[in-house]
Amino acid sequence: MSEDLHLFDQHIDRTRSNSIKWKKYQGRDILPMWVADSDFKVPDAISGALHRHVDHGIFGYGSAPASLTELIVERMAERYHWHIKPEWIVYLPGLVSGLNLAVRACTDSHEGVITPAPIYPKFVTAAKFAQRPLTLSPVKLQHERWLTDLEATEVPDDSKLMLFCNPLNPGGTVYTRSELNTLHRFAKKHDLIVCSDEVHCDLILDEEAHHIPFASLDEDAAQRSITLIAPSKTFNIAGLGAAMAIIPSFELRRRFNRVRAGIVPDMNVLAYTAAEAAYRDCQPWLTQQLNYLRQHRDRLMKEINAMPGLKLHPIEATYLAWIDASELPVENPHAFFEAAGVGFSPGADFGHPGFIRMNFACTTDTLTLAIDRMRHAIESIG
């Protein structure tokens, strides 16, 4: 392991830190590799900024610093060639609240929502909580990449919103410009608003892939879009509650904020502090993290695909491996591996019980132990 990656090999005991990831299996010898937060210590720049705020000693009401808004505008332009305006940004205490607000802002009670499947479960529950009709758009394997099959999607006449995910969770696909243009044509044909969850946009592992925001395609795409981003996954600050919706359309932004008013607050003052430090000072840390995750991704591709009954297709982004265990001769792959001491996200939560989702944003030692336990469990079947 190269010297600059040593930081990510540090074992930090999270069992006493009120971590839901680690509390789930507290007192049991099961490695938690499920919920999408990493086991990596946050960059010193974020910790330092938070310490300075804490040392100030007062935590009253706050609002979005102009400097943070400027950083986001600059970041979108420099990294993704998307030129946004400051007034388009709506600050949120979490990305999931953005999904739920989008459903309520973009649809009336009789109007429908379309979402890929399998997908992050909060997409489905956002429609169900709002009691909106839900149509699933099948995600299929195409040339070793998981893609939403829009041609196979039957769109009810009253559909108004497409919940989209790029990079895709699960599956890790980074959509190309051509693929996004196909989505745009689909949205125009059916007059859909597209709410695009792009929370993993900074976690691109395939060095040939490039994240393209859906809203950056052209003016029509922008005006029918809500883009959700956050520093939470990238810099492991999910617990602080920092997220943003970028909404170019004045009317759509007005509807979004009207639904939100009095119910969903802005980010808290510590979240603003952490987000600003992350976006301003932590690119070197992110570069190192990506190199570390690429090593884990490459190792998993080799190790998982050598295990009978398992298949892992290339992961272009995220730190989440979507493992096909449908050929494993067990009734419940999640329960099988949990009994072997490895706790994954069950594929059933995503609508595919024959799969498991593995979080590999952990130390190399943890990954090695997880692989060993998986291999021994499979060998025990024979």
mmCIF file of N, CA, C and O in Angstrom, residues 25 28-31 330 332-344 373-374 376-378 380:
data_model
loop_
_atom_site.group_PDB
_atom_site.id
_atom_site.type_symbol
_atom_site.label_atom_id
_atom_site.label_comp_id
_atom_site.label_asym_id
_atom_site.label_seq_id
_atom_site.Cartn_x
_atom_site.Cartn_y
_atom_site.Cartn_z
ATOM 1 N N TYR A 25 -24.996 -4.582 14.510
ATOM 2 C CA TYR A 25 -24.475 -5.903 14.879
ATOM 3 C C TYR A 25 -23.674 -5.857 16.179
ATOM 4 O O TYR A 25 -22.823 -6.718 16.419
ATOM 5 N N ARG A 28 -22.077 -8.834 18.250
ATOM 6 C CA ARG A 28 -22.051 -10.026 17.393
ATOM 7 C C ARG A 28 -20.843 -9.914 16.463
ATOM 8 O O ARG A 28 -20.457 -8.822 16.041
ATOM 9 N N ASP A 29 -20.264 -11.018 16.141
ATOM 10 C CA ASP A 29 -19.080 -11.028 15.271
ATOM 11 C C ASP A 29 -19.509 -10.991 13.801
ATOM 12 O O ASP A 29 -19.368 -11.964 13.062
ATOM 13 N N ILE A 30 -20.062 -9.849 13.423
ATOM 14 C CA ILE A 30 -20.509 -9.641 12.047
ATOM 15 C C ILE A 30 -19.963 -8.304 11.564
ATOM 16 O O ILE A 30 -20.156 -7.271 12.217
ATOM 17 N N LEU A 31 -19.273 -8.316 10.445
ATOM 18 C CA LEU A 31 -18.716 -7.088 9.881
ATOM 19 C C LEU A 31 -19.838 -6.291 9.220
ATOM 20 O O LEU A 31 -20.514 -6.790 8.320
ATOM 21 N N VAL A 330 -28.427 -21.213 -2.083
ATOM 22 C CA VAL A 330 -28.976 -20.894 -0.760
ATOM 23 C C VAL A 330 -30.281 -20.147 -0.972
ATOM 24 O O VAL A 330 -30.487 -19.497 -2.001
ATOM 25 N N ASN A 332 -31.533 -17.608 0.887
ATOM 26 C CA ASN A 332 -31.449 -16.184 1.179
ATOM 27 C C ASN A 332 -29.980 -15.783 1.274
ATOM 28 O O ASN A 332 -29.345 -16.002 2.305
ATOM 29 N N PRO A 333 -29.398 -15.200 0.220
ATOM 30 C CA PRO A 333 -27.968 -14.855 0.240
ATOM 31 C C PRO A 333 -27.598 -13.916 1.378
ATOM 32 O O PRO A 333 -26.529 -14.062 1.986
ATOM 33 N N HIS A 334 -28.461 -12.961 1.669
ATOM 34 C CA HIS A 334 -28.145 -12.021 2.748
ATOM 35 C C HIS A 334 -28.028 -12.748 4.078
ATOM 36 O O HIS A 334 -27.057 -12.570 4.823
ATOM 37 N N ALA A 335 -29.004 -13.575 4.392
ATOM 38 C CA ALA A 335 -28.977 -14.322 5.648
ATOM 39 C C ALA A 335 -27.809 -15.299 5.689
ATOM 40 O O ALA A 335 -27.185 -15.506 6.736
ATOM 41 N N PHE A 336 -27.497 -15.886 4.530
ATOM 42 C CA PHE A 336 -26.392 -16.838 4.451
ATOM 43 C C PHE A 336 -25.069 -16.172 4.823
ATOM 44 O O PHE A 336 -24.302 -16.696 5.644
ATOM 45 N N PHE A 337 -24.790 -15.009 4.256
ATOM 46 C CA PHE A 337 -23.526 -14.342 4.549
ATOM 47 C C PHE A 337 -23.536 -13.699 5.934
ATOM 48 O O PHE A 337 -22.490 -13.615 6.584
ATOM 49 N N GLU A 338 -24.701 -13.269 6.392
ATOM 50 C CA GLU A 338 -24.776 -12.728 7.736
ATOM 51 C C GLU A 338 -24.415 -13.808 8.758
ATOM 52 O O GLU A 338 -23.689 -13.540 9.730
ATOM 53 N N ALA A 339 -24.883 -15.024 8.525
ATOM 54 C CA ALA A 339 -24.534 -16.139 9.412
ATOM 55 C C ALA A 339 -23.052 -16.450 9.366
ATOM 56 O O ALA A 339 -22.490 -16.990 10.323
ATOM 57 N N ALA A 340 -22.403 -16.075 8.248
ATOM 58 C CA ALA A 340 -20.961 -16.294 8.106
ATOM 59 C C ALA A 340 -20.149 -15.132 8.649
ATOM 60 O O ALA A 340 -18.913 -15.155 8.588
ATOM 61 N N GLY A 341 -20.820 -14.083 9.152
ATOM 62 C CA GLY A 341 -20.114 -12.976 9.784
ATOM 63 C C GLY A 341 -19.901 -11.766 8.908
ATOM 64 O O GLY A 341 -19.025 -10.940 9.204
ATOM 65 N N VAL A 342 -20.707 -11.614 7.843
ATOM 66 C CA VAL A 342 -20.604 -10.434 6.986
ATOM 67 C C VAL A 342 -22.003 -9.880 6.762
ATOM 68 O O VAL A 342 -22.879 -10.572 6.239
ATOM 69 N N GLY A 343 -22.214 -8.625 7.155
ATOM 70 C CA GLY A 343 -23.529 -8.019 7.067
ATOM 71 C C GLY A 343 -23.659 -7.077 5.887
ATOM 72 O O GLY A 343 -23.150 -5.952 5.917
ATOM 73 N N PHE A 344 -24.334 -7.514 4.838
ATOM 74 C CA PHE A 344 -24.539 -6.703 3.637
ATOM 75 C C PHE A 344 -25.940 -6.093 3.655
ATOM 76 O O PHE A 344 -26.777 -6.427 4.490
ATOM 77 N N ARG A 373 -14.242 -14.590 4.888
ATOM 78 C CA ARG A 373 -15.461 -15.170 5.446
ATOM 79 C C ARG A 373 -16.427 -15.588 4.340
ATOM 80 O O ARG A 373 -17.084 -16.631 4.438
ATOM 81 N N MET A 374 -16.517 -14.791 3.304
ATOM 82 C CA MET A 374 -17.378 -15.152 2.183
ATOM 83 C C MET A 374 -16.899 -16.427 1.506
ATOM 84 O O MET A 374 -17.680 -17.338 1.216
ATOM 85 N N HIS A 376 -14.967 -18.844 2.718
ATOM 86 C CA HIS A 376 -15.135 -20.016 3.584
ATOM 87 C C HIS A 376 -16.607 -20.445 3.659
ATOM 88 O O HIS A 376 -16.902 -21.651 3.703
ATOM 89 N N ALA A 377 -17.519 -19.472 3.668
ATOM 90 C CA ALA A 377 -18.946 -19.807 3.713
ATOM 91 C C ALA A 377 -19.364 -20.574 2.456
ATOM 92 O O ALA A 377 -20.091 -21.557 2.537
ATOM 93 N N ILE A 378 -18.873 -20.116 1.307
ATOM 94 C CA ILE A 378 -19.231 -20.768 0.058
ATOM 95 C C ILE A 378 -18.610 -22.160 -0.013
ATOM 96 O O ILE A 378 -19.245 -23.132 -0.469
ATOM 97 N N SER A 380 -18.083 -24.045 2.428
ATOM 98 C CA SER A 380 -18.799 -24.932 3.366
ATOM 99 C C SER A 380 -20.045 -25.547 2.740
ATOM 100 O O SER A 380 -20.529 -26.579 3.210
#
